[in-house]
CSV table of C-alpha atoms in Angstrom, one decimal:
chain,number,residue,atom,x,y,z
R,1,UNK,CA,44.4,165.4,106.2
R,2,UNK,CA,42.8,165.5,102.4
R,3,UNK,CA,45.5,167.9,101.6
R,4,UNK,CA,48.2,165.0,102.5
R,5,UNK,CA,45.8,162.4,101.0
R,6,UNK,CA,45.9,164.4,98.2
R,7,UNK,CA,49.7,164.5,97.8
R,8,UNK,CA,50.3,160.9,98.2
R,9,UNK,CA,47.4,159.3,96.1
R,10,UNK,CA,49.5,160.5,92.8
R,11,UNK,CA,52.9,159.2,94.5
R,12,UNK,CA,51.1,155.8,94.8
R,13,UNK,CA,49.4,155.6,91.4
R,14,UNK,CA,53.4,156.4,89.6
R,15,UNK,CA,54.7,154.0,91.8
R,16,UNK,CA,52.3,151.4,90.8
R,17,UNK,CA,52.5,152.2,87.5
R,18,UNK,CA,56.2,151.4,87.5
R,19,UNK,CA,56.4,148.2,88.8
R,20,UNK,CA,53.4,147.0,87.3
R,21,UNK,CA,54.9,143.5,85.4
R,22,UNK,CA,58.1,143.7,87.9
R,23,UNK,CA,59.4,141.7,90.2
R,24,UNK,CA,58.5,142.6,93.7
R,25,UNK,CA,61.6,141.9,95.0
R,26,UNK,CA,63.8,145.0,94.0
R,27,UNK,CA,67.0,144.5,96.9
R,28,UNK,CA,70.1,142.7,94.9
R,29,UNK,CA,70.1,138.8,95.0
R,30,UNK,CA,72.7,137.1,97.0
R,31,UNK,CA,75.7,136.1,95.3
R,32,UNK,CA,75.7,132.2,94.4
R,33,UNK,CA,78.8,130.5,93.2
R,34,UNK,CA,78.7,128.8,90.3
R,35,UNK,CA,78.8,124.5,89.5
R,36,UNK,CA,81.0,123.2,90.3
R,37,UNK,CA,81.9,125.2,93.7
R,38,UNK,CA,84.6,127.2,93.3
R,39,UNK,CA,87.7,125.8,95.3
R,40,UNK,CA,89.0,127.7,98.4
R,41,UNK,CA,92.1,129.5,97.9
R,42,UNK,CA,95.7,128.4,98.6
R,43,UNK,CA,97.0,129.0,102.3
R,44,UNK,CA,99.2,131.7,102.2
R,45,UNK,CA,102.7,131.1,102.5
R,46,UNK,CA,104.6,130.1,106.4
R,47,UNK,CA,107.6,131.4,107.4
R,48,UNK,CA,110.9,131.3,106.1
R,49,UNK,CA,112.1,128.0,106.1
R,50,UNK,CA,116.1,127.5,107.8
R,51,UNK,CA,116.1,125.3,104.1
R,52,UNK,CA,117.0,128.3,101.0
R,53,UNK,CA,115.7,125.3,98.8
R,54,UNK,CA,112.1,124.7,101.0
R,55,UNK,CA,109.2,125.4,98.5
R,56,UNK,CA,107.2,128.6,100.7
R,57,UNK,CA,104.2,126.9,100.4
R,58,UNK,CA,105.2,123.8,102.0
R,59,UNK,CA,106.8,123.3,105.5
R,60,UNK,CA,110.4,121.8,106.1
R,61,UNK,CA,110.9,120.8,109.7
R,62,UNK,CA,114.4,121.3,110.8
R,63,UNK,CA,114.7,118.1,112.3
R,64,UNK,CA,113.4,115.9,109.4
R,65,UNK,CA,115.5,117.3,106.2
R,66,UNK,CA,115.1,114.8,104.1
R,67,UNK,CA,110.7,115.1,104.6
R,68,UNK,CA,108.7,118.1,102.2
R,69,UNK,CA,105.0,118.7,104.0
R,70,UNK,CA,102.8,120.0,101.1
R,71,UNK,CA,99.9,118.5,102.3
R,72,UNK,CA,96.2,120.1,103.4
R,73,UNK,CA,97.7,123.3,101.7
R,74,UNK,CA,95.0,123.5,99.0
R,75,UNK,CA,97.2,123.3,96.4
R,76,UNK,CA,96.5,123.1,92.4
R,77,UNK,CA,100.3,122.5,91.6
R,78,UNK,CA,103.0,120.8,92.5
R,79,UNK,CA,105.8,122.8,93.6
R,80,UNK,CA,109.9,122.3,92.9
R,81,UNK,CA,111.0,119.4,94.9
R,82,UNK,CA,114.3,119.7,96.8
R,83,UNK,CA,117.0,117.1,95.4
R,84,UNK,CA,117.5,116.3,99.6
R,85,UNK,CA,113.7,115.1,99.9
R,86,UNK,CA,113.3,111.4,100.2
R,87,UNK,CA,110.1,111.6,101.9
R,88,UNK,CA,107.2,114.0,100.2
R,89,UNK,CA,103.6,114.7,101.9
R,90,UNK,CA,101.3,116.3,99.4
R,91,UNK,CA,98.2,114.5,100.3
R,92,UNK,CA,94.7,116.5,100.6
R,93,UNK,CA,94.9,119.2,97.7
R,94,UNK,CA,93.6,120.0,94.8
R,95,UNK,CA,96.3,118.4,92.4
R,96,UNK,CA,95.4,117.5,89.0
R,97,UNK,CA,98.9,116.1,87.3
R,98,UNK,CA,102.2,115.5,88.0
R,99,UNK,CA,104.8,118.0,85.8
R,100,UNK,CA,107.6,116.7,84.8
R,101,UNK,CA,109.4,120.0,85.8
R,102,UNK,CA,108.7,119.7,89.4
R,103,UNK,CA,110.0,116.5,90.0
R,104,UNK,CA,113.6,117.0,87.8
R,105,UNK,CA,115.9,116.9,90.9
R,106,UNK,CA,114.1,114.4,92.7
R,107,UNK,CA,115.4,111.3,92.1
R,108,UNK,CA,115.8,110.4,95.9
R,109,UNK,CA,112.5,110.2,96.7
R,110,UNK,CA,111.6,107.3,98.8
R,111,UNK,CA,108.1,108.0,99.7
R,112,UNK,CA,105.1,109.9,98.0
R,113,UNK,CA,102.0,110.6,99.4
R,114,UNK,CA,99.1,111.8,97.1
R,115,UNK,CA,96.1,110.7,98.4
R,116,UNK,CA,93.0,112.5,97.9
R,117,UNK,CA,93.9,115.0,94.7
R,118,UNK,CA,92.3,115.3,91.7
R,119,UNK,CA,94.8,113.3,89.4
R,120,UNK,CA,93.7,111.9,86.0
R,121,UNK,CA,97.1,110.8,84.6
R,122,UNK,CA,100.6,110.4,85.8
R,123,UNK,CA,103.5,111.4,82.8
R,124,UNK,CA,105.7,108.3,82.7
R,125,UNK,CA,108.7,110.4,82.0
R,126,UNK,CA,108.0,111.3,85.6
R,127,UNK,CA,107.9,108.4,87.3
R,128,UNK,CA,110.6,107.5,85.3
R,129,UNK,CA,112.7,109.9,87.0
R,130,UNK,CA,112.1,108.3,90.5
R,131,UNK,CA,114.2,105.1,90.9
R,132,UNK,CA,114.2,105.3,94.7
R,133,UNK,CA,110.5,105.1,95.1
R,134,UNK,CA,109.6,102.3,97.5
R,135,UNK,CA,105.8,103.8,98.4
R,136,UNK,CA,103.7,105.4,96.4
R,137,UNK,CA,100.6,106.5,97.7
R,138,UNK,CA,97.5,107.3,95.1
R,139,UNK,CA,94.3,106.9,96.9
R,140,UNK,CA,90.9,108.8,96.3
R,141,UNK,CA,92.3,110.5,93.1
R,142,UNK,CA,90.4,110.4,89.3
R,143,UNK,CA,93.5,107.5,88.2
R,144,UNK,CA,91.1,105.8,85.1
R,145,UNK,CA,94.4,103.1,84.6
R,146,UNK,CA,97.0,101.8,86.4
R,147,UNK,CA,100.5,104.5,85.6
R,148,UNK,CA,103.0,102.9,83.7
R,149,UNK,CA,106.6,103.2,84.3
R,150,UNK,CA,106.5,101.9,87.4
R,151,UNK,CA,109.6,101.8,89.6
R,152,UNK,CA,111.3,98.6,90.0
R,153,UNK,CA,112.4,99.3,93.7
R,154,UNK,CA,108.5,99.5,95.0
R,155,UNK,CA,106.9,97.7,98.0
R,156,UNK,CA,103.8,99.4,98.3
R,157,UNK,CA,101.6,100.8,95.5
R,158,UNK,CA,98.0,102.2,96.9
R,159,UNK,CA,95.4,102.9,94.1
R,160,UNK,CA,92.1,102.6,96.1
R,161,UNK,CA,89.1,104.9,95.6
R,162,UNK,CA,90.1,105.7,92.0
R,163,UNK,CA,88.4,104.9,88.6
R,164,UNK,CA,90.3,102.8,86.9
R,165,UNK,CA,88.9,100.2,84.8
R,166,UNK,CA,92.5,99.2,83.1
R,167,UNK,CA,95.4,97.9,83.7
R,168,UNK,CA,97.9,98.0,81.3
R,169,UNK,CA,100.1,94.3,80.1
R,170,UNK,CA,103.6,94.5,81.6
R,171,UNK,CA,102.8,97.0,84.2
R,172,UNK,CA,103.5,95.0,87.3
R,173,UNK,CA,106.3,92.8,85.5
R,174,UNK,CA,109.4,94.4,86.8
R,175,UNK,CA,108.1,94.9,90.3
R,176,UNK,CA,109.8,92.0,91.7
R,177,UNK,CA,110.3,93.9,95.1
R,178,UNK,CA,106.0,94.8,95.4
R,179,UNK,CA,104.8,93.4,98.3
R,180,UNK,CA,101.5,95.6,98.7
R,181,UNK,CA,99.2,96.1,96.0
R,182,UNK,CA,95.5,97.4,96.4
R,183,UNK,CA,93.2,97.9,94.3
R,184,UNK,CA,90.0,98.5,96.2
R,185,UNK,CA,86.6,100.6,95.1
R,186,UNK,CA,87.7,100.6,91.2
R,187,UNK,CA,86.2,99.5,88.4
R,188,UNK,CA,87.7,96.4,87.4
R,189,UNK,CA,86.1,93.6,85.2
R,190,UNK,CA,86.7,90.1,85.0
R,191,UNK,CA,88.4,91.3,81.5
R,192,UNK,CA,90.4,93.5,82.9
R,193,UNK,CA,92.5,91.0,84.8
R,194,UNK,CA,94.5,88.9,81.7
R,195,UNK,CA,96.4,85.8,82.8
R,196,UNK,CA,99.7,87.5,83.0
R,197,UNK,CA,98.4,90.8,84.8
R,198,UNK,CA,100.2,89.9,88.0
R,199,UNK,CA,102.9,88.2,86.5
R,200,UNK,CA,106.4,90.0,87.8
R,201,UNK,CA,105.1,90.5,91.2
R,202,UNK,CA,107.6,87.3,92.8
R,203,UNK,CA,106.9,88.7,96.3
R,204,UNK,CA,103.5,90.5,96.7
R,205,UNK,CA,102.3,89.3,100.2
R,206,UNK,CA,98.7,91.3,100.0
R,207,UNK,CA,96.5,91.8,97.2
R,208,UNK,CA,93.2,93.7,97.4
R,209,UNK,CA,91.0,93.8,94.5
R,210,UNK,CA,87.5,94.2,97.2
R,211,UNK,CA,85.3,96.1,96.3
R,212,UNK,CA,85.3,95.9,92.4
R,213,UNK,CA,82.2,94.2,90.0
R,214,UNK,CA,84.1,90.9,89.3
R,215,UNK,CA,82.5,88.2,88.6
R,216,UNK,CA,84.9,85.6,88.9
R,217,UNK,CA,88.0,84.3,90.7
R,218,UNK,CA,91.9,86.9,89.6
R,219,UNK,CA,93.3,84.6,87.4
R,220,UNK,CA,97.1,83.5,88.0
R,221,UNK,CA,97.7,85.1,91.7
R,222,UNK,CA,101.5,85.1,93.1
R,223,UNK,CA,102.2,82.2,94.7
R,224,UNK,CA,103.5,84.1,97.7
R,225,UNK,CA,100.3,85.5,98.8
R,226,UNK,CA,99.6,85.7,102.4
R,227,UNK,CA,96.6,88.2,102.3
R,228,UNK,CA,93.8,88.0,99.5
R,229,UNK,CA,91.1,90.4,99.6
R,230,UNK,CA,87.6,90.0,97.5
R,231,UNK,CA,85.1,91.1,99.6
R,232,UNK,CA,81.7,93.6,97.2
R,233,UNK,CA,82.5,91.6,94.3
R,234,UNK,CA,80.3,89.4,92.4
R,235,UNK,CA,81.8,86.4,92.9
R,236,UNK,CA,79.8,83.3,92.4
R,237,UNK,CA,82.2,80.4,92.1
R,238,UNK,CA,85.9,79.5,92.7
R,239,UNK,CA,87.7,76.8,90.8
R,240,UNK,CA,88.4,73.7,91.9
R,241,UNK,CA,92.2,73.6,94.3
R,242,UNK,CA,92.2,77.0,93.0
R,243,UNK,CA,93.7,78.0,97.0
R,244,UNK,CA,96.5,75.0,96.6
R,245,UNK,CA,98.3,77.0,94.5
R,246,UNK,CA,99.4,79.5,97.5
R,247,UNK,CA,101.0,77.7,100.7
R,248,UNK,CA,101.4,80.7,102.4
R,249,UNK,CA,97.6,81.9,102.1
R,250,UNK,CA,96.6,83.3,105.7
R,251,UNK,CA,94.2,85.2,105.0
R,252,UNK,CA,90.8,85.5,102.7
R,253,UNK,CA,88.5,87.6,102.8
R,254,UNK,CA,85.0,86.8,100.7
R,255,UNK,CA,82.3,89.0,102.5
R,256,UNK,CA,79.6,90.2,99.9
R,257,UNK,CA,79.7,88.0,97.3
R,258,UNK,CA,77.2,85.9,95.4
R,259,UNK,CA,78.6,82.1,97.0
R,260,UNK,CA,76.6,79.0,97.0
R,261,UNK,CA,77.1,75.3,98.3
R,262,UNK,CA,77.5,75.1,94.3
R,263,UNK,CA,79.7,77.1,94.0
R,264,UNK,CA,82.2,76.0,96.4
R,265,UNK,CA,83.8,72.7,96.4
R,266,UNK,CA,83.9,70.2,98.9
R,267,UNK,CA,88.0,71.3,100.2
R,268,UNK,CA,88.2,74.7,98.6
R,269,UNK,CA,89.4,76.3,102.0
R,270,UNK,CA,90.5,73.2,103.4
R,271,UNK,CA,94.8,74.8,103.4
R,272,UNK,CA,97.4,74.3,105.4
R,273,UNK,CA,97.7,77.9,106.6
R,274,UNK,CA,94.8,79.0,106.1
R,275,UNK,CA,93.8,81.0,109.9
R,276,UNK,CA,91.1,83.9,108.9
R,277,UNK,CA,88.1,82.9,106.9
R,278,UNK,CA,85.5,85.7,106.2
R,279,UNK,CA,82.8,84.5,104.2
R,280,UNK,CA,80.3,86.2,105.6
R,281,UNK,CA,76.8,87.9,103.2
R,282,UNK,CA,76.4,84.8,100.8
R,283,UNK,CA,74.5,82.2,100.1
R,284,UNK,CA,76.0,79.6,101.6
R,285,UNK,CA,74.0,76.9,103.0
R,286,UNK,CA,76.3,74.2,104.8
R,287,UNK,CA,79.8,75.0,106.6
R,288,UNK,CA,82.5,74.2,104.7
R,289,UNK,CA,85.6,71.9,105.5
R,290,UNK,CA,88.4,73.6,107.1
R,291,UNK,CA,91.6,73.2,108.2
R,292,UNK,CA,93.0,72.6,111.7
R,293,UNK,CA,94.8,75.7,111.8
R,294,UNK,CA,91.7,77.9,111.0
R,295,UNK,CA,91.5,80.4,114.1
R,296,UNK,CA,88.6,82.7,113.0
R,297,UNK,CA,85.4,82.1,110.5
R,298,UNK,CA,82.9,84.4,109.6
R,299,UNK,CA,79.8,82.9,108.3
R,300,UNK,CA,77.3,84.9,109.7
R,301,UNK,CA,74.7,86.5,107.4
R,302,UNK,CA,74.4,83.3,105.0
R,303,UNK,CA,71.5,80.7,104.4
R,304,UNK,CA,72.7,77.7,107.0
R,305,UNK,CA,70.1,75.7,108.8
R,306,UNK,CA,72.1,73.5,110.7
R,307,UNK,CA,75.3,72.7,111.2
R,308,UNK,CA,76.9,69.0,111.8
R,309,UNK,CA,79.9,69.3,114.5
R,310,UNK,CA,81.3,65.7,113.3
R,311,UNK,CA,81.1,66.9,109.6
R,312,UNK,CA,83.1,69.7,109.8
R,313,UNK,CA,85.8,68.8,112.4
R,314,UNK,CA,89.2,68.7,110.7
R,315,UNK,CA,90.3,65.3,110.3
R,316,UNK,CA,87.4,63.5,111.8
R,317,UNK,CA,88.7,64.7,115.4
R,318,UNK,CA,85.5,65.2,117.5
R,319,UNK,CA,86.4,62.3,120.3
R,320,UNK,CA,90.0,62.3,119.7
R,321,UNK,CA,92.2,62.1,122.8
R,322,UNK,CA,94.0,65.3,122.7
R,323,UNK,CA,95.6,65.3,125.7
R,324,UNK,CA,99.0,63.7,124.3
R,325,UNK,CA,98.4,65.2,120.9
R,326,UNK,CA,98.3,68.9,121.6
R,327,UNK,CA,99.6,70.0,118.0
R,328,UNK,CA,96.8,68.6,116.4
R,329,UNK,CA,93.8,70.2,118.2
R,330,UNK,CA,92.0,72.6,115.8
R,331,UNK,CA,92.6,75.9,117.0
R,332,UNK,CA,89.3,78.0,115.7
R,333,UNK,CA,88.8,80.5,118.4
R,334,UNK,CA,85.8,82.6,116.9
R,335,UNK,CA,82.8,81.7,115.3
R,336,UNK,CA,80.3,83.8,113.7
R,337,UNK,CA,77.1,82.0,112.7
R,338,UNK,CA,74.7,84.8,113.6
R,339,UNK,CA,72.1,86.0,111.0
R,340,UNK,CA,71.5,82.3,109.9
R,341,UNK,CA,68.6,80.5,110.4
R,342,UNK,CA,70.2,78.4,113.2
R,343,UNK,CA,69.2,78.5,117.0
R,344,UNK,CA,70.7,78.1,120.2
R,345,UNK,CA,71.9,76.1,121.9
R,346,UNK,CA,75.0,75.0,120.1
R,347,UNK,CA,75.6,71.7,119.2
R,348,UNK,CA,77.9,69.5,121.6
R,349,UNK,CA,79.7,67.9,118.7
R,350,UNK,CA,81.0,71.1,117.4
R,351,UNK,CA,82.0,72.4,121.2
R,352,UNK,CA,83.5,68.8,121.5
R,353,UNK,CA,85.9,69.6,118.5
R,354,UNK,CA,86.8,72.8,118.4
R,355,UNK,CA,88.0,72.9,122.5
R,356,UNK,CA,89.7,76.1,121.6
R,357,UNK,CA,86.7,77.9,121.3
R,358,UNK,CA,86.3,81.0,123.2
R,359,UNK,CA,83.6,82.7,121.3
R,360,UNK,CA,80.5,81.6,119.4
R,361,UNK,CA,78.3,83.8,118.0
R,362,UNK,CA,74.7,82.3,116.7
């Protein structure tokens, strides 16, 4: 025994004497990537495609030639698009600009998908070289402007989710054909939107600008809106007859904004075809006058204390004789009053009005 002790007391003493001032932990630390993560690699490439011209990294289905599925592929570039493709799919990469080389036989394309990339800037010489394109699809990408050069054949142009905080004069003024335009989760000021931004667009049925930091009402809106979408703004007035202007206007939405009584005028959604309200998270104290064609309204989560059946039926109707007069009997169907300060039970002038009523929430 001391002659073992003996042999390993000296081991001990070097050892300490090595590691004195070390780290104790001497086994290799784990591998961490570095910021930001690096990204996964592209899939390798399918099959042979029965298309000679199909990019290898995309797939080409034999009973769809004109369609180019790039997306999900973990791409960083665009590949050679087939002069046959009118629809392309490369949503879901990691795409960071459009070369003008990979689009030079394209000019067919009818559809392009490029939602969720990484894409700071689009070339105009390439979009230039697209004068088929009737959707183009840009969602959840880095855009900081609306692209110029815009095709004049578009209906649909989808910028949501970007950063774009500009919008350059003249960009929608060609786009006489544009019937969806949205604009949601950007960065658009009040000084952002001129008085001629949307001038061009003859025929735009839906505009969405929700979600946004304005602070005020888009100036100079088609005429031909049917669908108007402000909601997460911070809106705190709207002009006076500033809805007049759009006879078509079925639908508004208003949800999260900074509304008062003061802010509102007495008829400011009181339109002829006007039938979805939602103006619901404001500061809205009284109901406001509507119009007999009105089939839903969302006021819940306001500041209302009561509400006055007789003051808000449409046209003074609340003991009018519909029973010869069918085409004038409001038709609101849904109510939302709840998180108000209201309580039940509802008031029998407002169920004696709106007869159409099949859901009140309080």
């Amino acid at each position: 025994m001391r002659s073992f002790l003996c042999w390993v007391l000296p081991l001990l003493l070097v050892l300490a004497s090595v590691t004195q001032g070390q780290p104790t932990r001497l086994f290799p630390q784990p591998y961490e990537p570095s910021e930001p993560t690096d990204l996964p690699p592209p899939l390798p490439p399918g099959p042979p495609s029965i298309f000679p011209d199909c990019p290898r990294e995309c797939y080409c289905p034999p009973d769809f030639p004109t369609a180019l599925y790039c997306d999900s592929r973990n791409l960083r570039k665009v590949p050679l698009i087939p002069p046959r493709i009118h629809y392309l799919y490369l949503q879901n990469n990691f795409i960071s600009e459009l070369p003008l080389e990979s689009f030079k036989n394209a000019s067919g394309l009818r559809w392009i998908n490029l939602d969720n990339n990484r894409i700071r800037k689009v070339d105009q010489r390439v979009l230039e070289k697209l004068p088929s394109l009737i959707f183009l699809y840009m969602e959840k990408n880095q855009l900081e402007e609306v692209p110029s050069a815009l095709p004049k054949n578009l209906e649909q142009l989808r910028l949501s989710q970007n950063l774009i905080s500009k919008i350059p004069s003249g960009v929608f003024s060609k786009l006489e054909n544009l019937v969806l335009l949205d604009l949601q989760h950007n960065r658009l000021s009040d000084g952002v939107l001129k008085p001629d931004t949307f001038q061009g667009l003859k025929n735009l049925m839906q505009l969405n600008l929700a979600h946004n930091i304005l602070r005020k009402m888009p100036p100079k809106v088609p005429t031909a809106i049917h669908q108007l979408f402000l909601d997460s703004n911070n809106i705190e007035t709207i002009p006076n007859d500033y809805f007049k202007a759009f006879p078509n206007l079925a639908f508004i939405r208003l949800n999260y904004n900074k509304l008062t009584d003061r802010g509102l005028p007495k008829n400011s959604f009181n339109i002829s075809n006007l039938l979805v309200l939602h103006l619901s998270h404001n500061k809205i104290s009284s109901v406001p006058a509507i119009n007999n064609k009105l089939e839903h309204l969302y006021l819940n989560n306001n500041s209302i204390e009561k509400i006055n059946g007789t003051q808000i039926c449409p046209n003074d109707l609340v003991f009018h004789d519909f029973s010869s007069d069918l085409e004038n009997v409001p038709h609101l169907r849904y109510l939302r009053l709840d998180g108000n300060y209201l309580k039940p039970p509802i008031p029998l002038d407002l169920m004696m009005c709106f007869r159409l009523l099949q859901s009140v929430i309080i």
